XYZ file of C-alpha atoms in Angstrom:
508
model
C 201.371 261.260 144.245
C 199.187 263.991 146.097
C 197.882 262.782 149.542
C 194.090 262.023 149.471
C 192.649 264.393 152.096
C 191.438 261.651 155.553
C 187.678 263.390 155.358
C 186.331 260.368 157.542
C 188.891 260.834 160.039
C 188.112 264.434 160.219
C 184.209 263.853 160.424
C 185.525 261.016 163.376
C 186.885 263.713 164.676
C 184.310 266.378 164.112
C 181.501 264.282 165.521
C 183.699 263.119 168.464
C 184.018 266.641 169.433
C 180.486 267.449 168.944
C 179.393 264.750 171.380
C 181.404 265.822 173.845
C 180.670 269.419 173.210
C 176.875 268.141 173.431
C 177.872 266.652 176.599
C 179.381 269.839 177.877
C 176.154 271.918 177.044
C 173.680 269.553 178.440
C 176.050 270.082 181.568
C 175.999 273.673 181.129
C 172.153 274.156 180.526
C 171.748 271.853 183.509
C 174.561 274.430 185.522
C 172.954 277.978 184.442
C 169.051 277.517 184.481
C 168.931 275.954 188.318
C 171.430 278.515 189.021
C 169.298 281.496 187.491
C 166.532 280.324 189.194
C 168.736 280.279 192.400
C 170.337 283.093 192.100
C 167.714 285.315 190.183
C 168.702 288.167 187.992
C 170.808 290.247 190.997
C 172.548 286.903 191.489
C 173.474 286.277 188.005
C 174.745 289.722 187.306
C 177.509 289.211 190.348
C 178.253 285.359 188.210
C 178.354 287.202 185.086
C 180.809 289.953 186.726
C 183.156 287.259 187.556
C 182.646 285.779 183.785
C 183.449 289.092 182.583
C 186.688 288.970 184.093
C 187.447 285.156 183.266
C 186.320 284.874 179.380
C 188.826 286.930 177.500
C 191.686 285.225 179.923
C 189.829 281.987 178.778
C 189.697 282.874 175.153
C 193.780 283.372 174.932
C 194.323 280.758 177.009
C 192.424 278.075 175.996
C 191.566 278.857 171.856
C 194.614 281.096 171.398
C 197.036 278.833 173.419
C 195.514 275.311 171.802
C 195.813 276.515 168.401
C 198.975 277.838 168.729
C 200.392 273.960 170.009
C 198.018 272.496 167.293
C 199.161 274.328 164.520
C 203.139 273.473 164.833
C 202.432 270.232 165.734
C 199.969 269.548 163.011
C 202.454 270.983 160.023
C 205.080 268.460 161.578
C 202.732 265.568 161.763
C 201.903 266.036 157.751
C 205.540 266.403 156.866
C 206.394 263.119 159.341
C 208.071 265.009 161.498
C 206.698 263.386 164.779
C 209.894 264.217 166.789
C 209.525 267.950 165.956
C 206.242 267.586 167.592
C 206.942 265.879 170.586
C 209.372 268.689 171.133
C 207.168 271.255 170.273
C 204.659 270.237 173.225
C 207.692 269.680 175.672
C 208.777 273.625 175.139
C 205.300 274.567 175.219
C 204.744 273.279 178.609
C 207.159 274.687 179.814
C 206.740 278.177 178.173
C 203.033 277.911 178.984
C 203.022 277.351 183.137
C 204.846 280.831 182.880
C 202.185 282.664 181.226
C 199.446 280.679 183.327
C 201.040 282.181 186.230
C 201.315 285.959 184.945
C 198.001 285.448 184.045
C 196.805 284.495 187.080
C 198.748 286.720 189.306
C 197.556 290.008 187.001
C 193.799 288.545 187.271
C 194.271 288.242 190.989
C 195.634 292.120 191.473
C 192.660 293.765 188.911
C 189.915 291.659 190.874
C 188.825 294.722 192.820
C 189.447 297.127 190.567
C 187.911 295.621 187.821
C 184.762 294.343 190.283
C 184.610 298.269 190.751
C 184.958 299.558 187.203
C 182.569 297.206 185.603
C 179.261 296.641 188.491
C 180.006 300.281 190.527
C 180.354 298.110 194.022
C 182.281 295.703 195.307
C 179.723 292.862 195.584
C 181.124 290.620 193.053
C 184.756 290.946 194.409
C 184.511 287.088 196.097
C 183.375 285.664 192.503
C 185.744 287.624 190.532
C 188.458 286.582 193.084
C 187.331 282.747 192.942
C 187.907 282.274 189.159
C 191.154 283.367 188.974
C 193.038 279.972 190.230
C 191.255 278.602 186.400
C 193.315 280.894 184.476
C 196.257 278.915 185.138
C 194.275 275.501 185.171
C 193.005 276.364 181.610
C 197.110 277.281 180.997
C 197.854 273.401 181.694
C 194.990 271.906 179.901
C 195.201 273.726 176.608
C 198.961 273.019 175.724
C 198.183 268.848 176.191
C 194.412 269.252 174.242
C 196.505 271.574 171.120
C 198.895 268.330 170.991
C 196.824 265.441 170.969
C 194.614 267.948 168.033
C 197.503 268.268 166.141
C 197.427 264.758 165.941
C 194.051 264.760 164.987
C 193.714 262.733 167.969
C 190.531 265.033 169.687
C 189.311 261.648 172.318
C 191.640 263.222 175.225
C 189.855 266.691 174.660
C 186.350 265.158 174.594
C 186.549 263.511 177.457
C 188.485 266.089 179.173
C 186.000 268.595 178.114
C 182.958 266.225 179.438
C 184.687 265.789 182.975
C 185.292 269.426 183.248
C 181.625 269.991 182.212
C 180.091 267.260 185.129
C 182.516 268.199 187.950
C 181.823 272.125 187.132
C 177.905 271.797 187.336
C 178.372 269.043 190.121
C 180.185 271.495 192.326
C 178.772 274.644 191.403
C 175.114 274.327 192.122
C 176.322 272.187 195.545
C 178.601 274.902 196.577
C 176.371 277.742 195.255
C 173.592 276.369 197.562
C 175.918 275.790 200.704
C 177.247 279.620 200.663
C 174.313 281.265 200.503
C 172.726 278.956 203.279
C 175.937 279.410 205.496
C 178.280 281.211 204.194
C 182.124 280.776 205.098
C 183.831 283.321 207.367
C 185.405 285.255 204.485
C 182.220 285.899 202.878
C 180.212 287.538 206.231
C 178.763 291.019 205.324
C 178.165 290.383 201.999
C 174.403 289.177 200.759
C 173.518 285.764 200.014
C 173.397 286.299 196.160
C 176.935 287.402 196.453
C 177.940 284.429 198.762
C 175.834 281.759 196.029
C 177.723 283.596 193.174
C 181.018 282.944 194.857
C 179.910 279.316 195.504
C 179.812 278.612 191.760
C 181.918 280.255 190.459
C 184.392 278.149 192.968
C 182.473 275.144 190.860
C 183.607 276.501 187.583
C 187.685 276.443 189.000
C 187.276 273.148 190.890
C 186.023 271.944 187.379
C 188.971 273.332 185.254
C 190.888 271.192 187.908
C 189.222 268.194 186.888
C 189.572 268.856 183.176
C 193.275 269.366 183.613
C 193.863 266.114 185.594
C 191.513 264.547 183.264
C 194.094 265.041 180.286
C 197.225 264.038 182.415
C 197.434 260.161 181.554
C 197.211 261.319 177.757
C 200.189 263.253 178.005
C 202.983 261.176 176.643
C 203.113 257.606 175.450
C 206.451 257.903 173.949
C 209.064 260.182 174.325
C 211.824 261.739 171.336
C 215.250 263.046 172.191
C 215.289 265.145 169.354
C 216.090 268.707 169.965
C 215.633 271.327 167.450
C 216.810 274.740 168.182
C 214.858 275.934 170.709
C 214.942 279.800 170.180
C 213.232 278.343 166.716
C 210.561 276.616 168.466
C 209.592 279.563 170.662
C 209.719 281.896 167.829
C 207.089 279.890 165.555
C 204.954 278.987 168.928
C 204.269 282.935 169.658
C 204.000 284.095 165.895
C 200.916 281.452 166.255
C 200.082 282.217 169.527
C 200.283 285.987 169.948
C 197.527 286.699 167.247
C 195.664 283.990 167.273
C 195.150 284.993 171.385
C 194.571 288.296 170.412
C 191.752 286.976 167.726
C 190.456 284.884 170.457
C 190.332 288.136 172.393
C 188.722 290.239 170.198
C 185.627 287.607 169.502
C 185.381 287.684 173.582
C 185.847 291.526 173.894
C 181.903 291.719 172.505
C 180.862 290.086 175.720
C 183.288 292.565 177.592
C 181.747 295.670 175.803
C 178.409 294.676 177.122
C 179.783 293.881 180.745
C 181.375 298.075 180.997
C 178.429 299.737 178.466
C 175.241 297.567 179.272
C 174.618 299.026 182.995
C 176.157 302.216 182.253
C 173.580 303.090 179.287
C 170.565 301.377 180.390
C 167.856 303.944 180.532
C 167.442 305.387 184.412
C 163.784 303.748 184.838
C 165.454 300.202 184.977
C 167.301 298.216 187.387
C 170.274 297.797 185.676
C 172.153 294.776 187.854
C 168.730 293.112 186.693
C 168.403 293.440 183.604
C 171.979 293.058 183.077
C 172.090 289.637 184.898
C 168.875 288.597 183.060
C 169.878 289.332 179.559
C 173.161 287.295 180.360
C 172.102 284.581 182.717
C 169.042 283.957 180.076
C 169.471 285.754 176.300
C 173.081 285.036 175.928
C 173.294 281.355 178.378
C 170.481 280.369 175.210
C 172.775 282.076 172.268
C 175.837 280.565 173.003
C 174.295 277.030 173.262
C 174.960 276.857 169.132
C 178.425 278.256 168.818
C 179.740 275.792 171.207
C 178.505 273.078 169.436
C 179.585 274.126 166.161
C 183.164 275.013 167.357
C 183.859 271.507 168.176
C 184.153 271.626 163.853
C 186.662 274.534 163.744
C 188.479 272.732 166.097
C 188.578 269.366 164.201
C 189.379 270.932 160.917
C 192.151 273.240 161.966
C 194.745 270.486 161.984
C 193.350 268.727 159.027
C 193.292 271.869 156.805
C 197.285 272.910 158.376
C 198.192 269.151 156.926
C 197.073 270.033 153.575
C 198.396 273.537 153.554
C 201.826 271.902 154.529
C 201.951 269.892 151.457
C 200.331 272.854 149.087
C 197.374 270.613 148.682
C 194.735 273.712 148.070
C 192.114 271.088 146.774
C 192.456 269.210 149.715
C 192.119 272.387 151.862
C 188.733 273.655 150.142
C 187.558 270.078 150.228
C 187.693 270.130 154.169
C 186.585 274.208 153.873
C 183.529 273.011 151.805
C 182.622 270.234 154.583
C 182.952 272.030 157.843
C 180.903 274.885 156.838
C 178.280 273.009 155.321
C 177.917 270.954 158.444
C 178.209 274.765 160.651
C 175.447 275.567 158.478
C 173.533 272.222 158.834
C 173.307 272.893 162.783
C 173.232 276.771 162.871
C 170.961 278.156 160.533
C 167.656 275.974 161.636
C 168.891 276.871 165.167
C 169.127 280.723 164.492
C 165.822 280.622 162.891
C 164.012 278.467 165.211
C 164.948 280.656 168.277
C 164.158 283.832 166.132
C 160.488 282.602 166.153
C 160.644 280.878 169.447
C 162.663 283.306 171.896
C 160.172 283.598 174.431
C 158.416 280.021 173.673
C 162.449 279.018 174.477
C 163.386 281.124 177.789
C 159.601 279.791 179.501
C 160.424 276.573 178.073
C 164.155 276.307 180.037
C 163.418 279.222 182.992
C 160.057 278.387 183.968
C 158.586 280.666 186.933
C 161.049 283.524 185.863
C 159.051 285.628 184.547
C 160.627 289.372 185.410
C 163.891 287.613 183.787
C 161.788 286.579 180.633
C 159.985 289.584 180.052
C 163.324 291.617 180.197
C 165.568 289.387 178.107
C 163.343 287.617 175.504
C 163.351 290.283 172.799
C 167.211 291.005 173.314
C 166.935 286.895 172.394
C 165.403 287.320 169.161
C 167.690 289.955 167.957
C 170.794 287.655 168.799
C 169.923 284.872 166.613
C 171.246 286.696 162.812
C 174.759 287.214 164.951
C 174.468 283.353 166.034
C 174.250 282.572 162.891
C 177.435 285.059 161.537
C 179.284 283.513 164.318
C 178.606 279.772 163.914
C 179.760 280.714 160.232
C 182.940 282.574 161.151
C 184.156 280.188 163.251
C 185.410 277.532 161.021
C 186.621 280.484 158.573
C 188.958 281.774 161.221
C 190.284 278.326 161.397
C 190.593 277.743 158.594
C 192.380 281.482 157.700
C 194.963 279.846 160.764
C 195.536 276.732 158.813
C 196.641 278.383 155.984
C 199.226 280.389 157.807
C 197.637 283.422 158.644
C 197.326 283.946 162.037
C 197.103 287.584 162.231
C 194.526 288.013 159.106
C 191.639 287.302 161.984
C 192.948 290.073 164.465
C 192.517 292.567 161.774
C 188.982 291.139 160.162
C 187.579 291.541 163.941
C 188.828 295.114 164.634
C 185.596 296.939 162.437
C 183.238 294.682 163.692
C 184.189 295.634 167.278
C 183.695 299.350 166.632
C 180.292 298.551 165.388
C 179.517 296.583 168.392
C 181.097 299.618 170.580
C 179.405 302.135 168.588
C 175.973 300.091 168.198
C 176.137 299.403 172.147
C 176.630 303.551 173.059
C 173.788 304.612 170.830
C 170.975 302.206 170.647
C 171.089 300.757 174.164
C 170.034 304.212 175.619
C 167.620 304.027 173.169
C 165.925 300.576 173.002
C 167.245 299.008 176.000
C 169.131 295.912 176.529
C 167.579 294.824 172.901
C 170.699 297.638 171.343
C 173.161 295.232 173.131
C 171.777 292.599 170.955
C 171.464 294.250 167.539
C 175.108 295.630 167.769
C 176.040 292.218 168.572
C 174.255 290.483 165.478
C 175.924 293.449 163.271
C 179.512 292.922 164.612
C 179.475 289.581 164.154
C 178.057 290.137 160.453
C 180.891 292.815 159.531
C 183.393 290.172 160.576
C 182.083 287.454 158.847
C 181.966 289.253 155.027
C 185.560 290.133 155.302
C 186.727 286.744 156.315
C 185.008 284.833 153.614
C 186.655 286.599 151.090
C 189.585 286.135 152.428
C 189.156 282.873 152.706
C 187.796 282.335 148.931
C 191.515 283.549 148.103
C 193.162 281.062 149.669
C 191.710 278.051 149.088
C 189.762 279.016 145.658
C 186.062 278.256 145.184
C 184.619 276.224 147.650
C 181.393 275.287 146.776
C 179.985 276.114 149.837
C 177.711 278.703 149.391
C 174.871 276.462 147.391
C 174.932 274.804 150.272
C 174.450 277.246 152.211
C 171.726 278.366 150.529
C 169.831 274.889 151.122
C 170.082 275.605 154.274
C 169.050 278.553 154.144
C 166.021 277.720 152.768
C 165.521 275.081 155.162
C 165.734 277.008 158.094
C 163.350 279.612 156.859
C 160.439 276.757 156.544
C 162.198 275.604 159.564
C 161.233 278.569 161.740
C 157.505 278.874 159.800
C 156.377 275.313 160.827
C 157.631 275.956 164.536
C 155.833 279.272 164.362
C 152.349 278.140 163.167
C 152.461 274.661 165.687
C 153.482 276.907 168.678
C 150.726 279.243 167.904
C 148.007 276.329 166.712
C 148.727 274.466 170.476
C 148.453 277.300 171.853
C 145.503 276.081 174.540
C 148.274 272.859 175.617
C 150.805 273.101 178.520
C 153.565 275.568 177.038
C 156.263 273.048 177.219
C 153.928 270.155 175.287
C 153.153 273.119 172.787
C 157.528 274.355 172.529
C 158.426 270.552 171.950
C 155.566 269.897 169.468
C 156.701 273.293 167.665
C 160.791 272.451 168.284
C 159.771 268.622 166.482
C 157.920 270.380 163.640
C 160.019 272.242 162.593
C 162.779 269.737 162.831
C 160.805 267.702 160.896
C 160.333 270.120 157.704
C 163.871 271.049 157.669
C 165.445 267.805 157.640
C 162.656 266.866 154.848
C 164.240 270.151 152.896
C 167.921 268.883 152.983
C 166.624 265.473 151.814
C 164.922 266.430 149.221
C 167.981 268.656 148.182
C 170.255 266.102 146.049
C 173.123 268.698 145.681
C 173.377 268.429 149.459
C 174.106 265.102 149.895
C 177.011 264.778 148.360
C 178.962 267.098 150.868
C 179.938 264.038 152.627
């Protein structure tokens, strides 16, 4: 008798994730905009150095290294293979503290040199060097969060990913304002944007720390003796791991391009730190608010999907693919669209009194929103491409949309400003999205997505229209009474569109 596919407790799941994800956000929006406004844009391009650095480390070690644990353990788990699991988290440990300390010794060592390479001075060196203890930290946390997911057990990551959120924005902003009032002995003779930058970033580590002891008490209710060949286990944990890091990679190397093109190319009339810092600390803090909401989904179907895959259940498999994209789509298209219409309305809205910051990054905002969108969308197809045994598919799917982000980034950013950083961006992430759905429609057959889709689609266009014509009818109220009567509009016409949409509600 075929398995029925547990939809419920992958919406559970799903919306478990999403909270805490929401959680995480509200954190983060409370972290970045008091820090901007801190900091200012000079500030923020010495943070974002330090990001630079600490993302694609992240990206492996956190999305490559979880999926690689969740992945095993999930295809064990739907053949009832719970021993096999157990001992698939016990080797990964192990493996893992290894590579978290490579990873953080090599990120110490190319802290300078990178500082250098990527900002032209050395005033970022302290933040750079302050991240690095979190590449390890992240190491820790991912192997025990890619378990308990395999399970399809996502409470310990929630609430390790909330804890991590609170202590990081707790810490950073207190620390941030502490060094640049007096800062410590090892930071004298730099400036205090360079000593506040260090200060956070210290907040960001301190609150992987958390995160990681957070996820500790989860770690192992029950034990197995059961020892399957070990050479075996290591084997099927890297042909996961190695491309599904390198996929995580090459979605972070966009943000990379931009940190070693973005100052470099900038015409000569503009301060490039600046405008740099702003588009980052403002455009992109904004732009990623979406895709880390809806990659609490990928997340929660990955395991879900493997199950089915494990068993040969396609039905089951498209069922799930149908679901998580139409609930991506449900968040991220009325998103996309309402910031298209809104950027500036959004940035005053969230960085009141910055207005050199605004006026530089708001139009770089607009242009991200048809790559939010591509991304949001991608996402779960990745995950779903991983599920299905194809690890490396991704890798390869990614490689022509980073030489259009490369290529976009050399010859429209001299041109247009930090606005070319954005356009290349929403084109990359469009190239890599085309690819991957097809691929995806071939291994899991039709769908049925894509009417759904459409509704949304639709939707978010009369979406963004209403929020347009309130902002601009209230124009004479305060501008944050005219954003939220615009941002409620809006809301208000597109959830009256799915409604009245009867193909849409039967997704669930």
């Amino acid at each position: 008798m075929k398995h029925r596919p547990d939809t419920a407790g992958f919406l559970r799941g799903s919306l478990l994730l999403t909270l805490s994800a929401l959680i995480a956000k509200v954190c983060g929006a409370a972290f970045k905009i008091p820090l901007t406004a801190i900091l200012g844009g000079t500030g923020m391009g010495y943070f974002s150095t330090a990001y630079g650095l600490f993302l694609p480390l992240y990206a492996v070690l956190v999305t490559g290294l979880s999926t690689a644990v969740a992945q095993p353990v999930a295809r064990c788990a739907g053949c009832g293979d719970l021993a096999g699991a157990r001992y698939i988290r016990r080797t990964a440990r192990l493996l893992f503290l290894g590579t978290g300390l490579l990873g953080t010794a090599a990120a110490i060592l190319c802290a300078k040199r990178f500082t250098l390479a990527s900002s032209g001075g050395t005033a970022a060196y302290p933040a750079v060097l302050a991240i690095t203890p979190a590449v390890l930290l992240c190491s820790l946390t991912a192997v025990e969060r890619g378990y308990r997911e395999g399970l399809c057990d996502m409470r310990p990551t929630a609430v390790s990913q909330a804890v991590e959120a609170l202590v990081r924005l707790l810490c950073g902003l207190w620390l941030c304002r502490v060094f640049m009032r007096r800062p410590p002995a090892f930071l004298a003779g730099y400036d205090p944007a360079a000593a506040g930058a260090c200060g956070a970033v210290l907040g960001v580590t301190i609150g992987a720390c958390a995160g990681w002891l957070c996820i500790l008490p989860h770690e192992a209710k029950c034990r197995d003796s059961a020892h399957p060949p070990v050479k075996r286990v290591l084997r099927g944990l890297l042909a996961i791991l190695i491309p599904a890091s390198l996929g995580a990679l090459v979605t972070n190397l966009t943000s990379l391009i931009d940190l070693v093109t973005v100052m470099r190319t900038l015409p000569r009339h503009t301060d490039p730190t600046f405008v740099y810092g702003s588009f980052m600390g403002l455009s992109v803090t904004v732009f990623a608010l979406v895709p880390s909401l809806t990659n609490m989904l990928a997340k929660s179907v990955l395991p879900c999907a493997a199950q089915c895959f494990a068993r040969d259940d396609r039905a089951g498999a498209a069922l799930y693919a149908r679901q998580v994209l139409a609930l991506t789509g449900l968040v991220c298209i009325p998103a996309g669209c309402g910031i298209a219409v809104l950027a500036r309305g959004a940035l005053e809205f969230l960085f009141a009194g910055r207005e050199a910051e605004i006026a530089a990054s708001w139009a770089a905002l607009r242009d991200l929103t048809p790559g939010l969108i591509c991304l949001c969308l991608g996402t779960p197809v990745f995950s779903l491409l991983q599920a299905a045994g194809k690890p490396a598919l991704p890798v390869w799917l990614m490689l022509p949309g980073l030489a259009v982000k490369l290529a976009g980034n050399l010859l429209l950013i001299p041109r247009f400003g930090i606005e070319g950083a954005a356009v290349s961006t929403s084109l990359c992430y469009l190239v890599i999205l085309l690819p991957s759905w097809i691929a995806l429609r071939r291994l899991t057959g039709r769908t049925g997505a894509l009417p759904l889709l459409a509704s949304e689609g639709i939707g978010g266009i009369l979406c963004g229209a209403a929020a347009w014509a309130v902002y601009g009818f209230l124009g004479n109220l305060p501008q944050r009474a005219a954003f939220l009567c615009a941002v409620l509009a809006g809301a208000t016409v597109y959830a009256l569109a799915i409604w009245l949409d009867k193909g849409f509600r039967d997704v669930l």
